[in-house]
Coordinates of C-alpha atoms in Angstrom, one line a residue:
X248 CA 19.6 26.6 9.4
X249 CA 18.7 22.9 9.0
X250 CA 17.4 21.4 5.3
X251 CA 14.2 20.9 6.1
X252 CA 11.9 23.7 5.1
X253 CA 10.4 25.7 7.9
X254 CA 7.9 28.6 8.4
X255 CA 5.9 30.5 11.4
X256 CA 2.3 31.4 10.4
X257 CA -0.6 33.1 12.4
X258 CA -3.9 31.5 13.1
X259 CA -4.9 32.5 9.2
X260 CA -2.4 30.6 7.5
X261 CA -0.1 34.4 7.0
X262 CA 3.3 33.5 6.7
X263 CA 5.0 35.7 9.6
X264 CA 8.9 34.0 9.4
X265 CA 10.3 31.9 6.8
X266 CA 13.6 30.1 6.4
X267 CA 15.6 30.1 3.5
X268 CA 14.7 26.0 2.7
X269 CA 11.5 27.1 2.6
X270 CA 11.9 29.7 -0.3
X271 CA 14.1 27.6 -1.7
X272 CA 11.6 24.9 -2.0
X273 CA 8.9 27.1 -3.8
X274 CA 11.2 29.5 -5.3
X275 CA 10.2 32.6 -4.0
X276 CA 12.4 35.2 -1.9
X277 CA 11.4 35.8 1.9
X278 CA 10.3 39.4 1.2
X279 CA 7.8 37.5 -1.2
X280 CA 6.7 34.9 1.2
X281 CA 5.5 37.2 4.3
X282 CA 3.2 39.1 1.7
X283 CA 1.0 35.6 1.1
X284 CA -1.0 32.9 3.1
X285 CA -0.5 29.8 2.8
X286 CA -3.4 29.7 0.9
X287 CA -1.9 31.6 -1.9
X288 CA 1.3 28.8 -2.5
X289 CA -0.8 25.9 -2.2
X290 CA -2.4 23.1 -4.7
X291 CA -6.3 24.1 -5.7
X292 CA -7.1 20.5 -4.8
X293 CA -5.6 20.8 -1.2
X294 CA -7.3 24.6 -0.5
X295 CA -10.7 23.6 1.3
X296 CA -9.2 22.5 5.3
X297 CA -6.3 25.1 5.4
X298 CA -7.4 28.0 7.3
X299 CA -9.4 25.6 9.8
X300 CA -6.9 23.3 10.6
X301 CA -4.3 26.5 11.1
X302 CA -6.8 28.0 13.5
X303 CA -7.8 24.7 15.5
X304 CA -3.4 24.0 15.7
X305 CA -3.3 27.8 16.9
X306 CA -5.7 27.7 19.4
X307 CA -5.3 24.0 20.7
X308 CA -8.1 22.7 19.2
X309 CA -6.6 19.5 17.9
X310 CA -2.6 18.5 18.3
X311 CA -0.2 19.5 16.1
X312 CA -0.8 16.8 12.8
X313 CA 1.3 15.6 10.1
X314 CA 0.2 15.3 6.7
X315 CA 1.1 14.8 3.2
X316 CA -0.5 18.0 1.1
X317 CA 0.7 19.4 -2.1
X318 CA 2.4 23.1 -2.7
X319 CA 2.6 25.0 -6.2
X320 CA 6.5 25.8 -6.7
X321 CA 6.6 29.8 -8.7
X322 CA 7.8 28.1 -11.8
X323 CA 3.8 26.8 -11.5
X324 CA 5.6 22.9 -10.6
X325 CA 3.9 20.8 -7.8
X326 CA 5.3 20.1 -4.7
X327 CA 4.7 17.2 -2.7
X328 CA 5.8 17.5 1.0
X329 CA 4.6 16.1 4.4
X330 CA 3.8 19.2 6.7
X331 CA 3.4 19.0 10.7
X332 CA 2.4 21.9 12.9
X333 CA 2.2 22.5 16.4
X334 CA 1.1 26.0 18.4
X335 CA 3.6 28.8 19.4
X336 CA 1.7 30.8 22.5
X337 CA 4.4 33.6 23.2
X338 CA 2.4 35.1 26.4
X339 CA 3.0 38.6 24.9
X340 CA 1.3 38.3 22.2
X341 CA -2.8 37.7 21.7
X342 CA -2.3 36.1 19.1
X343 CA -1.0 32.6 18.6
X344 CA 0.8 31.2 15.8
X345 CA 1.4 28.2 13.7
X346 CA 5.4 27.1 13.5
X347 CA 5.3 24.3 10.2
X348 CA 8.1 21.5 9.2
X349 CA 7.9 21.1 5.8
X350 CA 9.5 17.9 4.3
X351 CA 10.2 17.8 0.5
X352 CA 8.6 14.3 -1.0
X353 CA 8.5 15.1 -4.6
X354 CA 11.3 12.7 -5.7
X355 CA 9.6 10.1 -3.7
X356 CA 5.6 10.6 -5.3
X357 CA 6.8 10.7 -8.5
X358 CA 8.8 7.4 -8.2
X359 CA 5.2 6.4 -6.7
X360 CA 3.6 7.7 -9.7
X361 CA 6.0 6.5 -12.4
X362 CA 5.7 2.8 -10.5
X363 CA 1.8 2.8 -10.4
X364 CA 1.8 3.9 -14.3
X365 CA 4.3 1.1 -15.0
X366 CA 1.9 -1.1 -13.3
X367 CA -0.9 0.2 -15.1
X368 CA 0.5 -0.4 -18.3
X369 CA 1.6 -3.7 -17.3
X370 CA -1.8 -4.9 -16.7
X371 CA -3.2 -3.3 -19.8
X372 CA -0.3 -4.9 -21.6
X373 CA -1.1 -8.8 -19.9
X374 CA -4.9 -7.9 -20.9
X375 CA -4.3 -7.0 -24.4
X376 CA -2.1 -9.9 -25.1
X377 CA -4.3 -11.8 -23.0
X378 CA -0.5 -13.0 -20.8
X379 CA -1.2 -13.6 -17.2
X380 CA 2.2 -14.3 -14.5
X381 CA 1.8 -16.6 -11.7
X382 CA 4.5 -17.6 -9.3
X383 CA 4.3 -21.1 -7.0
X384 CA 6.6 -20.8 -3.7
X385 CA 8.8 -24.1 -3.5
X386 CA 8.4 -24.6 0.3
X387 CA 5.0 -23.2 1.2
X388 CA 3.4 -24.1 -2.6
X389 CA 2.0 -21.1 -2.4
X390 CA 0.4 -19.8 -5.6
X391 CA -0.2 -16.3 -6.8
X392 CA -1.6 -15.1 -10.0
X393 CA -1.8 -11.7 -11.5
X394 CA -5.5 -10.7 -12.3
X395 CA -5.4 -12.0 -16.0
X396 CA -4.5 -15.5 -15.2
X397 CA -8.2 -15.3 -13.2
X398 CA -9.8 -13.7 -16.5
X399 CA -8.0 -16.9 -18.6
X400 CA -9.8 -19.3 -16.0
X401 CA -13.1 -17.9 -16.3
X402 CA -13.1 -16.6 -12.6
X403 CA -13.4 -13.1 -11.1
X404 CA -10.0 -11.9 -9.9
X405 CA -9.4 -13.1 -6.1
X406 CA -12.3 -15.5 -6.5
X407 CA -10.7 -18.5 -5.6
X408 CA -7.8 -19.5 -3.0
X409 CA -5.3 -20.4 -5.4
X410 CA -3.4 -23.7 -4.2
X411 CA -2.3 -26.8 -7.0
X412 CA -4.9 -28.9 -5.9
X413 CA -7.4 -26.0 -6.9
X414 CA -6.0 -25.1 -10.1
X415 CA -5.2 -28.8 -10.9
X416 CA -9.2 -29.1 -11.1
X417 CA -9.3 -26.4 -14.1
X418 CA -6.7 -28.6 -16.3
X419 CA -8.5 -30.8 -18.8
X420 CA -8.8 -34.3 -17.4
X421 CA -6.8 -35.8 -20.5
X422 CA -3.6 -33.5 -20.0
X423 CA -3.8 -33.7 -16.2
X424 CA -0.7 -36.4 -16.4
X425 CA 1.1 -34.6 -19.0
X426 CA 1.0 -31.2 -17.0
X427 CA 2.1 -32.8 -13.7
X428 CA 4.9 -35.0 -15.7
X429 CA 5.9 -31.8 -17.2
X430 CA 6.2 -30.0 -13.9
X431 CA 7.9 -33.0 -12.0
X432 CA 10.5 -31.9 -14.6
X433 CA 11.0 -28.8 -13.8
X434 CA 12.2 -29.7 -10.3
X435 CA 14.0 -32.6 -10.7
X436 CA 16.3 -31.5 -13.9
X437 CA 16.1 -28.1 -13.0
X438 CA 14.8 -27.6 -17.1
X439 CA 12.3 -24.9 -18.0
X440 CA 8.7 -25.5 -17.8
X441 CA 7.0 -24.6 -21.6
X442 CA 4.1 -26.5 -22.8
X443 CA 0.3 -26.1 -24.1
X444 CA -2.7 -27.6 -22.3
X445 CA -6.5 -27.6 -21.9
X446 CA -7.9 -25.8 -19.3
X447 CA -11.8 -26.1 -18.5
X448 CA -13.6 -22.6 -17.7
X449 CA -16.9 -23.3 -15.3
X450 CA -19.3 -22.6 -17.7
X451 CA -17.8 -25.4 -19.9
X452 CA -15.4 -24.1 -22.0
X453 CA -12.2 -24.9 -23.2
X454 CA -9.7 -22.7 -24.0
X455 CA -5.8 -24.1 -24.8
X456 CA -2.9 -22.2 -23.1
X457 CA 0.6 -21.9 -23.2
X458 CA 3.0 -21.8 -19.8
X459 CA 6.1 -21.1 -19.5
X460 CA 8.0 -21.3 -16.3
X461 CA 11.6 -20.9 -14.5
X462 CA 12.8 -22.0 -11.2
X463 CA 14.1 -18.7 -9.0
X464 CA 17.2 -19.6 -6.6
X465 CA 18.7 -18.0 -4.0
X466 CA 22.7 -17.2 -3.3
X467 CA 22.8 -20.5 -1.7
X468 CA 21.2 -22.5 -5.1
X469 CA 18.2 -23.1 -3.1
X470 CA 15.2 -23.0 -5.2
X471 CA 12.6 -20.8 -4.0
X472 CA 9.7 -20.4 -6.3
X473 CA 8.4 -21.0 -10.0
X474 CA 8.4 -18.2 -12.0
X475 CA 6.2 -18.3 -14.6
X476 CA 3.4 -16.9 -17.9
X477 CA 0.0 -18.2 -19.1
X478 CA -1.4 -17.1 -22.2
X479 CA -4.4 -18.2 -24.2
X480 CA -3.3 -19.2 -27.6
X481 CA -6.6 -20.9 -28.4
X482 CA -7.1 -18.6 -31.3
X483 CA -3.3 -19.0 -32.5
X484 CA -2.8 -22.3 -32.6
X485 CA -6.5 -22.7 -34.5
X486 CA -4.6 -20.4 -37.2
X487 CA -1.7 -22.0 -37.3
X488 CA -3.1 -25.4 -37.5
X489 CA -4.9 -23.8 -40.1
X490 CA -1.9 -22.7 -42.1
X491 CA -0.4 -25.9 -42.1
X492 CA -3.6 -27.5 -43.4
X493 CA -3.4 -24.7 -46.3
X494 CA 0.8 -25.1 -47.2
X495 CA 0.0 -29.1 -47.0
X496 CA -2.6 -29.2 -49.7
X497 CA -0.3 -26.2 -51.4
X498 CA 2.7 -28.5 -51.4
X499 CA 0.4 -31.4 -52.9
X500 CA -0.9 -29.4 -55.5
X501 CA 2.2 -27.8 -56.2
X502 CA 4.4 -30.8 -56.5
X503 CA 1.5 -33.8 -58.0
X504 CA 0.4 -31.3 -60.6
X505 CA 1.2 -31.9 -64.4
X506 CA 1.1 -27.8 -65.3
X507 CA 4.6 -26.5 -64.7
X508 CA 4.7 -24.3 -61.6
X509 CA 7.0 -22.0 -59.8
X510 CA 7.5 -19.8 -57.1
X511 CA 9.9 -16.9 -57.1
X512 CA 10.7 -13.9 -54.7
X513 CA 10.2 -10.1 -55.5
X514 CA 13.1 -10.1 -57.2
X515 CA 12.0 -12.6 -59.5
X516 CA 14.5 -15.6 -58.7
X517 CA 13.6 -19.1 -58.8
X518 CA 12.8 -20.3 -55.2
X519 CA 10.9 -23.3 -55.9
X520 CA 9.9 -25.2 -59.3
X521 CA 7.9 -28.5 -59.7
X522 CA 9.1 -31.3 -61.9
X523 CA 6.9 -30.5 -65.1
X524 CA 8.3 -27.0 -65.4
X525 CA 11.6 -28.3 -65.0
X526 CA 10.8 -30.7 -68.0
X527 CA 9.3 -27.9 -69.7
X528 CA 12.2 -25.6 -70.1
X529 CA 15.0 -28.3 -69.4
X530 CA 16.6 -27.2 -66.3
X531 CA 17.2 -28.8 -62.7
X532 CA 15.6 -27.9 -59.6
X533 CA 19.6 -26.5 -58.1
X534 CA 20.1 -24.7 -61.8
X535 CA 16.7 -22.9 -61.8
X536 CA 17.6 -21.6 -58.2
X537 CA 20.6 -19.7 -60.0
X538 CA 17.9 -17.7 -62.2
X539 CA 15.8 -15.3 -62.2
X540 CA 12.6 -15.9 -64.6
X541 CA 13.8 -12.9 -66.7
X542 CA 17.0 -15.0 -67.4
X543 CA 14.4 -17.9 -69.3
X544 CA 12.4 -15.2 -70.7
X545 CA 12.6 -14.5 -74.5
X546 CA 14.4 -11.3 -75.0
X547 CA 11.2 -10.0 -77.0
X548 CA 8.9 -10.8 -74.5
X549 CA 11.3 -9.3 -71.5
X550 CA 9.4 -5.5 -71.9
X551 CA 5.9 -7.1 -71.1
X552 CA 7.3 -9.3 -68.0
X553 CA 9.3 -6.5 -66.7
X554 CA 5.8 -4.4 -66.6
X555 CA 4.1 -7.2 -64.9
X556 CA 6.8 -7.8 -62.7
X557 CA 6.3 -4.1 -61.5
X558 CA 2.5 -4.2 -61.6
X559 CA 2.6 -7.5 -59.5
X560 CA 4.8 -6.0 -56.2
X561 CA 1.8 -4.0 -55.7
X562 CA -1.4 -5.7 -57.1
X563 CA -2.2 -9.4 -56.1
X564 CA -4.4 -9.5 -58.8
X565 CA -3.6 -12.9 -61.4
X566 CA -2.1 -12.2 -64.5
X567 CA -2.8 -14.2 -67.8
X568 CA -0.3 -13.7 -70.6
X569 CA 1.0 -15.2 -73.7
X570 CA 5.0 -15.7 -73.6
X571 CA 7.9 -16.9 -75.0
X572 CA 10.6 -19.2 -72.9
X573 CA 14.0 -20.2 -73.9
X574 CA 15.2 -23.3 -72.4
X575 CA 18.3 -25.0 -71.4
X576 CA 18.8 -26.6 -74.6
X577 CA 18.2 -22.6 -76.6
X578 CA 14.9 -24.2 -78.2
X579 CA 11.8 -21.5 -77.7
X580 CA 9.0 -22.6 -76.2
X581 CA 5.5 -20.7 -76.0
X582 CA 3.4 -21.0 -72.7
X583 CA -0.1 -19.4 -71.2
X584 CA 1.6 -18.2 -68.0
X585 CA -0.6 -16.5 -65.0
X586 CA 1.1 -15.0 -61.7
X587 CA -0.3 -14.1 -58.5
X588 CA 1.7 -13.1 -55.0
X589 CA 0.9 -15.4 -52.1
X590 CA 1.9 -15.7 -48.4
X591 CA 2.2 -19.2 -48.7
X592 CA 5.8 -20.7 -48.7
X593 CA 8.4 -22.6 -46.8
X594 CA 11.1 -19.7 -45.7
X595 CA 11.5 -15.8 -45.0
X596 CA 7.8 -15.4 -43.7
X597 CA 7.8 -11.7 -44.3
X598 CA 8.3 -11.6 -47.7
X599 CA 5.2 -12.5 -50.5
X600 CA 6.2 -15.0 -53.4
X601 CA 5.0 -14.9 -57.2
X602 CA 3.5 -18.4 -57.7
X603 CA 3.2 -18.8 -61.3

Protein backbone atom coordinates (compact mmCIF):
# COMPACT_ATOMS: atom_id res chain seq x y z
CA UNK A 1 0.00 0.00 0.00
CA UNK A 2 2.70 2.52 1.12
CA UNK A 3 5.06 4.46 -1.74
CA UNK A 4 7.88 2.78 -1.20
CA UNK A 5 8.54 -0.05 -3.50
CA UNK A 6 8.44 -3.50 -2.03
CA UNK A 7 8.95 -7.24 -3.07
CA UNK A 8 9.21 -10.94 -1.40
CA UNK A 9 11.95 -13.02 -3.08
CA UNK A 10 13.18 -16.60 -2.35
CA UNK A 11 16.72 -17.52 -1.46
CA UNK A 12 17.53 -17.13 -5.43
CA UNK A 13 16.65 -13.70 -5.92
CA UNK A 14 12.86 -15.12 -7.71
CA UNK A 15 10.42 -12.57 -7.16
CA UNK A 16 7.55 -14.50 -5.23
CA UNK A 17 5.10 -11.15 -4.29
CA UNK A 18 5.41 -7.74 -5.62
CA UNK A 19 3.53 -4.51 -4.82
CA UNK A 20 2.34 -2.21 -7.21
CA UNK A 21 5.28 0.69 -6.27
CA UNK A 22 7.40 -1.79 -7.28
CA UNK A 23 6.12 -2.38 -10.93
CA UNK A 24 5.58 0.94 -11.07
CA UNK A 25 9.09 1.76 -10.47
CA UNK A 26 10.45 -0.46 -13.36
CA UNK A 27 7.47 -0.51 -15.46
CA UNK A 28 6.55 -3.82 -15.66
CA UNK A 29 3.04 -5.50 -14.53
CA UNK A 30 3.10 -8.03 -11.46
CA UNK A 31 2.23 -11.01 -13.78
CA UNK A 32 5.66 -9.88 -15.46
CA UNK A 33 7.58 -9.52 -12.35
CA UNK A 34 6.98 -13.14 -10.61
CA UNK A 35 8.32 -14.72 -14.04
CA UNK A 36 11.99 -13.02 -13.37
CA UNK A 37 14.90 -12.86 -10.68
CA UNK A 38 16.13 -10.23 -9.56
CA UNK A 39 18.82 -10.92 -11.59
CA UNK A 40 17.00 -10.35 -14.71
CA UNK A 41 15.79 -6.33 -13.71
CA UNK A 42 19.09 -5.43 -12.49
CA UNK A 43 22.19 -3.18 -13.77
CA UNK A 44 25.11 -5.57 -15.55
CA UNK A 45 27.52 -3.65 -13.32
CA UNK A 46 25.62 -4.50 -10.02
CA UNK A 47 25.02 -8.57 -11.16
CA UNK A 48 28.10 -10.35 -9.54
CA UNK A 49 26.90 -10.39 -5.36
CA UNK A 50 23.08 -10.80 -5.94
CA UNK A 51 22.25 -14.33 -5.55
CA UNK A 52 24.82 -14.62 -2.60
CA UNK A 53 23.84 -11.89 -0.64
CA UNK A 54 19.93 -13.12 -1.18
CA UNK A 55 20.97 -16.58 0.05
CA UNK A 56 23.26 -15.50 3.16
CA UNK A 57 19.87 -12.68 4.17
CA UNK A 58 17.65 -16.04 3.64
CA UNK A 59 19.43 -18.17 5.61
CA UNK A 60 20.87 -15.76 8.38
CA UNK A 61 24.08 -15.63 7.27
CA UNK A 62 24.58 -11.98 7.59
CA UNK A 63 21.76 -9.25 8.86
CA UNK A 64 19.49 -7.88 6.70
CA UNK A 65 21.79 -4.80 4.79
CA UNK A 66 21.03 -1.72 3.12
CA UNK A 67 22.63 -0.64 0.06
CA UNK A 68 22.57 1.64 -2.79
CA UNK A 69 22.46 -0.70 -6.24
CA UNK A 70 21.14 0.16 -9.55
CA UNK A 71 17.90 -1.40 -11.40
CA UNK A 72 17.20 -1.27 -15.32
CA UNK A 73 13.59 0.33 -15.66
CA UNK A 74 11.61 -1.74 -19.18
CA UNK A 75 11.98 1.44 -21.14
CA UNK A 76 15.97 0.22 -20.78
CA UNK A 77 16.34 3.68 -18.11
CA UNK A 78 18.49 3.18 -14.92
CA UNK A 79 17.30 3.12 -11.66
CA UNK A 80 19.01 4.14 -8.73
CA UNK A 81 17.49 3.00 -5.37
CA UNK A 82 18.81 2.01 -1.81
CA UNK A 83 17.50 -1.66 -1.17
CA UNK A 84 17.43 -3.35 2.48
CA UNK A 85 16.49 -6.98 3.18
CA UNK A 86 15.84 -8.95 6.00
CA UNK A 87 14.67 -12.99 6.21
CA UNK A 88 11.00 -14.18 6.24
CA UNK A 89 11.17 -17.90 7.96
CA UNK A 90 7.34 -18.83 7.82
CA UNK A 91 7.77 -22.30 9.86
CA UNK A 92 5.66 -23.99 7.13
CA UNK A 93 7.59 -23.60 4.60
CA UNK A 94 11.42 -25.07 3.91
CA UNK A 95 12.22 -22.54 2.25
CA UNK A 96 12.94 -19.02 3.40
CA UNK A 97 12.55 -15.92 1.66
CA UNK A 98 13.89 -12.48 1.15
CA UNK A 99 11.16 -9.52 1.90
CA UNK A 100 13.16 -6.08 0.00
CA UNK A 101 12.34 -2.12 0.67
CA UNK A 102 13.20 -0.50 -2.31
CA UNK A 103 13.73 3.28 -2.18
CA UNK A 104 13.61 5.31 -5.48
CA UNK A 105 17.02 7.68 -5.56
CA UNK A 106 17.19 8.46 -9.09
CA UNK A 107 16.27 12.22 -8.73
CA UNK A 108 18.78 12.48 -6.10
CA UNK A 109 22.03 10.65 -8.18
CA UNK A 110 21.41 12.51 -11.02
CA UNK A 111 21.45 15.85 -9.10
CA UNK A 112 24.76 14.12 -7.78
CA UNK A 113 25.87 13.59 -11.21
CA UNK A 114 24.84 16.81 -12.80
CA UNK A 115 26.72 18.64 -9.69
CA UNK A 116 29.99 16.55 -10.00
CA UNK A 117 29.95 17.27 -13.96
CA UNK A 118 29.43 21.02 -13.15
CA UNK A 119 32.36 20.68 -11.01
CA UNK A 120 34.30 18.98 -13.45
CA UNK A 121 33.85 21.48 -15.90
CA UNK A 122 34.47 24.12 -13.54
CA UNK A 123 37.89 23.00 -12.89
CA UNK A 124 38.72 22.34 -16.53
CA UNK A 125 37.31 25.78 -17.13
CA UNK A 126 39.79 27.51 -14.12
CA UNK A 127 42.68 25.28 -15.77
CA UNK A 128 42.14 26.36 -19.23
CA UNK A 129 41.85 29.99 -18.42
CA UNK A 130 44.38 29.35 -15.97
CA UNK A 131 41.56 31.39 -13.03
CA UNK A 132 42.04 29.95 -9.72
CA UNK A 133 39.17 31.13 -6.58
CA UNK A 134 40.31 31.53 -3.10
CA UNK A 135 38.27 32.66 -0.22
CA UNK A 136 39.88 34.24 3.31
CA UNK A 137 37.40 33.91 6.49
CA UNK A 138 37.25 37.44 8.28
CA UNK A 139 37.33 36.01 11.80
CA UNK A 140 39.38 32.78 11.65
CA UNK A 141 41.70 34.23 8.45
CA UNK A 142 41.22 31.14 7.17
CA UNK A 143 42.37 30.68 3.58
CA UNK A 144 41.14 28.23 0.93
CA UNK A 145 42.19 27.92 -2.60
CA UNK A 146 40.81 25.89 -5.32
CA UNK A 147 43.52 23.52 -6.93
CA UNK A 148 44.59 26.10 -9.74
CA UNK A 149 45.55 28.84 -7.49
CA UNK A 150 48.30 25.88 -6.15
CA UNK A 151 49.19 25.26 -9.96
CA UNK A 152 49.63 29.46 -10.35
CA UNK A 153 52.05 29.24 -7.15
CA UNK A 154 54.17 26.52 -8.45
CA UNK A 155 53.00 24.09 -5.62
CA UNK A 156 51.25 20.69 -5.81
CA UNK A 157 47.51 21.06 -4.80
CA UNK A 158 47.22 20.71 -0.80
CA UNK A 159 50.97 21.10 -0.49
CA UNK A 160 51.07 23.84 1.76
CA UNK A 161 48.81 25.03 4.84
CA UNK A 162 47.44 27.98 3.33
CA UNK A 163 47.40 31.02 6.02
CA UNK A 164 48.48 35.05 4.89
CA UNK A 165 51.63 34.77 6.43
CA UNK A 166 52.33 31.71 4.05
CA UNK A 167 51.12 33.04 0.98
CA UNK A 168 52.49 36.59 1.86
CA UNK A 169 56.05 34.81 1.36
CA UNK A 170 55.13 33.96 -2.42
CA UNK A 171 54.38 37.89 -3.21
CA UNK A 172 57.38 39.58 -4.77
CA UNK A 173 59.21 41.48 -2.14
CA UNK A 174 58.74 44.96 -4.03
CA UNK A 175 54.81 44.65 -4.21
CA UNK A 176 54.57 43.18 -0.69
CA UNK A 177 53.37 46.87 0.66
CA UNK A 178 51.32 47.58 -2.26
CA UNK A 179 49.26 44.13 -1.91
CA UNK A 180 48.76 44.59 1.87
CA UNK A 181 47.88 48.52 1.32
CA UNK A 182 45.54 47.24 -1.24
CA UNK A 183 43.92 44.69 1.02
CA UNK A 184 43.77 47.08 4.16
CA UNK A 185 41.37 48.68 1.66
CA UNK A 186 39.18 46.29 1.17
CA UNK A 187 38.25 46.14 4.85
CA UNK A 188 38.23 49.41 5.87
CA UNK A 189 36.17 51.11 2.82
CA UNK A 190 34.45 48.11 2.14
CA UNK A 191 35.84 48.71 -1.87
CA UNK A 192 36.69 45.80 -4.12
CA UNK A 193 39.92 44.32 -4.12
CA UNK A 194 41.42 44.30 -8.07
CA UNK A 195 45.02 44.62 -8.75
CA UNK A 196 48.20 42.90 -10.55
CA UNK A 197 51.28 41.69 -8.65
CA UNK A 198 54.34 39.50 -8.66
CA UNK A 199 54.32 36.41 -7.29
CA UNK A 200 57.64 34.23 -6.87
CA UNK A 201 57.23 30.30 -7.83
CA UNK A 202 60.02 28.13 -5.77
CA UNK A 203 62.04 27.34 -8.44
CA UNK A 204 62.53 31.18 -9.12
CA UNK A 205 60.06 32.26 -11.32
CA UNK A 206 57.98 35.06 -11.66
CA UNK A 207 54.84 35.09 -12.98
CA UNK A 208 52.40 38.52 -12.66
CA UNK A 209 48.74 37.88 -11.64
CA UNK A 210 45.59 39.62 -11.43
CA UNK A 211 43.10 39.29 -8.13
CA UNK A 212 40.08 40.29 -7.80
CA UNK A 213 38.17 40.15 -4.56
CA UNK A 214 34.68 41.07 -2.66
CA UNK A 215 33.82 41.09 0.91
CA UNK A 216 30.66 38.45 1.63
CA UNK A 217 28.28 39.73 4.53
CA UNK A 218 25.78 38.28 6.44
CA UNK A 219 21.91 39.53 7.21
CA UNK A 220 23.33 41.40 9.98
CA UNK A 221 26.18 43.34 7.56
CA UNK A 222 28.75 41.50 9.29
CA UNK A 223 31.52 40.62 6.99
CA UNK A 224 32.37 37.20 6.82
CA UNK A 225 34.98 36.30 4.23
CA UNK A 226 36.87 37.56 1.08
CA UNK A 227 35.64 36.24 -1.92
CA UNK A 228 37.93 36.28 -4.49
CA UNK A 229 39.95 35.13 -8.41
CA UNK A 230 43.61 34.84 -9.34
CA UNK A 231 44.70 34.53 -12.76
CA UNK A 232 48.08 34.59 -14.48
CA UNK A 233 48.07 37.37 -16.97
CA UNK A 234 51.87 37.20 -17.33
CA UNK A 235 51.50 36.38 -20.95
CA UNK A 236 48.60 39.22 -21.45
CA UNK A 237 49.99 41.93 -20.09
CA UNK A 238 53.51 41.13 -22.09
CA UNK A 239 51.09 41.46 -25.25
CA UNK A 240 49.46 44.24 -24.30
CA UNK A 241 52.49 46.14 -23.27
CA UNK A 242 53.48 45.05 -26.48
CA UNK A 243 50.67 46.61 -28.44
CA UNK A 244 51.03 49.81 -26.92
CA UNK A 245 54.69 49.82 -27.78
CA UNK A 246 53.48 49.08 -31.49
CA UNK A 247 50.34 51.90 -31.67
CA UNK A 248 53.02 54.45 -29.96
CA UNK A 249 55.63 54.17 -32.67
CA UNK A 250 52.37 53.88 -35.20
CA UNK A 251 50.98 57.20 -33.87
CA UNK A 252 54.65 58.74 -34.28
CA UNK A 253 55.02 57.62 -37.59
CA UNK A 254 51.69 58.41 -38.56
CA UNK A 255 51.44 61.87 -37.27
CA UNK A 256 55.68 63.21 -37.79
CA UNK A 257 55.65 61.89 -41.23
CA UNK A 258 55.80 64.25 -44.36
CA UNK A 259 53.83 61.53 -46.90
CA UNK A 260 50.16 62.12 -46.43
CA UNK A 261 48.51 59.30 -44.60
CA UNK A 262 45.14 58.06 -43.61
CA UNK A 263 43.18 55.59 -42.01
CA UNK A 264 39.65 54.64 -42.94
CA UNK A 265 37.12 51.90 -41.98
CA UNK A 266 35.63 49.14 -44.29
CA UNK A 267 33.44 51.32 -45.49
CA UNK A 268 35.99 53.55 -46.64
CA UNK A 269 35.33 56.74 -44.46
CA UNK A 270 37.92 58.88 -43.14
CA UNK A 271 38.73 57.95 -39.54
CA UNK A 272 41.98 59.46 -39.08
CA UNK A 273 44.28 61.74 -41.47
CA UNK A 274 47.68 63.35 -40.77
CA UNK A 275 48.51 66.95 -41.42
CA UNK A 276 50.29 66.51 -44.86
CA UNK A 277 47.31 64.75 -46.42
CA UNK A 278 45.19 67.33 -45.11
CA UNK A 279 47.50 69.90 -46.94
CA UNK A 280 47.54 67.79 -49.84
CA UNK A 281 43.99 67.73 -50.76
CA UNK A 282 42.95 70.88 -48.75
CA UNK A 283 40.60 69.64 -46.23
CA UNK A 284 40.49 69.66 -42.26
CA UNK A 285 40.90 66.93 -40.02
CA UNK A 286 36.63 67.33 -38.71
CA UNK A 287 35.79 67.78 -42.73
CA UNK A 288 37.64 64.68 -43.88
CA UNK A 289 35.75 62.64 -41.13
CA UNK A 290 32.53 63.60 -43.18
CA UNK A 291 33.97 61.60 -46.27
CA UNK A 292 34.48 58.68 -47.57
CA UNK A 293 37.89 58.45 -49.85
CA UNK A 294 35.53 57.67 -52.84
CA UNK A 295 34.00 61.19 -52.22
CA UNK A 296 37.95 62.81 -53.05
CA UNK A 297 38.47 60.33 -55.67
CA UNK A 298 38.47 61.45 -59.31
CA UNK A 299 35.29 60.24 -60.87
CA UNK A 300 37.58 58.44 -63.61
CA UNK A 301 39.65 56.78 -61.31
CA UNK A 302 36.45 55.68 -58.93
CA UNK A 303 36.06 52.02 -61.16
CA UNK A 304 39.76 51.00 -60.12
CA UNK A 305 39.33 52.15 -56.26
CA UNK A 306 35.96 50.59 -56.00
CA UNK A 307 37.87 47.12 -57.26
CA UNK A 308 40.49 47.66 -54.75
CA UNK A 309 38.23 48.59 -52.13
CA UNK A 310 36.58 45.02 -52.69
CA UNK A 311 39.81 43.20 -53.20
CA UNK A 312 41.21 44.84 -49.91
CA UNK A 313 38.15 43.45 -47.32
CA UNK A 314 39.55 40.25 -48.02
CA UNK A 315 43.32 40.42 -48.99
CA UNK A 316 45.82 42.30 -46.62
CA UNK A 317 48.05 42.42 -49.27
CA UNK A 318 49.51 46.32 -50.12
CA UNK A 319 48.33 47.91 -52.97
CA UNK A 320 50.36 50.42 -55.23
CA UNK A 321 48.40 52.51 -57.70
CA UNK A 322 48.46 55.58 -59.65
CA UNK A 323 45.31 58.00 -58.90
CA UNK A 324 43.68 61.01 -59.39
CA UNK A 325 42.37 63.25 -56.20
CA UNK A 326 40.17 66.19 -56.25
CA UNK A 327 40.55 68.52 -53.47
CA UNK A 328 38.69 71.05 -51.55
CA UNK A 329 39.53 73.78 -53.70
CA UNK A 330 38.20 71.25 -57.20
CA UNK A 331 42.05 71.41 -58.42
CA UNK A 332 43.20 67.51 -59.39
CA UNK A 333 45.85 66.28 -57.91
CA UNK A 334 47.82 62.98 -58.90
CA UNK A 335 49.31 60.75 -56.06
CA UNK A 336 51.26 57.09 -55.77
CA UNK A 337 48.75 55.79 -53.19
CA UNK A 338 49.35 52.07 -51.47
CA UNK A 339 46.63 50.51 -48.91
CA UNK A 340 46.97 47.82 -46.57
CA UNK A 341 44.35 46.69 -43.62
CA UNK A 342 45.78 46.81 -40.10
CA UNK A 343 44.58 46.02 -36.52
CA UNK A 344 46.27 48.88 -35.28
CA UNK A 345 43.95 51.87 -34.33
CA UNK A 346 42.55 53.85 -31.54
CA UNK A 347 38.55 52.68 -31.39
CA UNK A 348 36.14 49.67 -32.30
CA UNK A 349 38.89 46.97 -31.73
CA UNK A 350 37.02 44.46 -33.82
CA UNK A 351 37.00 46.08 -36.90
CA UNK A 352 40.46 46.21 -39.42
CA UNK A 353 41.27 49.79 -40.91
CA UNK A 354 42.79 50.67 -44.45
CA UNK A 355 45.95 52.65 -43.67
CA UNK A 356 46.88 54.28 -46.70
Amino acid sequence: VGGAGMFIADSTGNFVQVNKSFCSLLGYSEEELLTKNSVDVSHPSDLAPIPEIYRQVAYGEIEGSSREKRFIHKNGEVVWAIVSGSAIRDPFEEEPHVFINVQNITDRKLAEQSQAEGEARLVEAQRIANIGVWSRDVESEVIEWTDQVFRMFGLEPGSIDVTLSEVRKYWHPDDVEMVQNALADVFETGGKYDLDHRIIQPNGTVRLVHEQAEIQYDEDGVPLRLFGTVQDVTELRAAQSELRLSEERFRTAFNAGGTGMVMSDHEGRYVEANRAFCDFVGYEPEELQQLTSRDLTHPDDRPVYDELRDRLRSDDRVNIREKRYVRKDGQTVWAITTGALSLIHISEPTRPRLIS
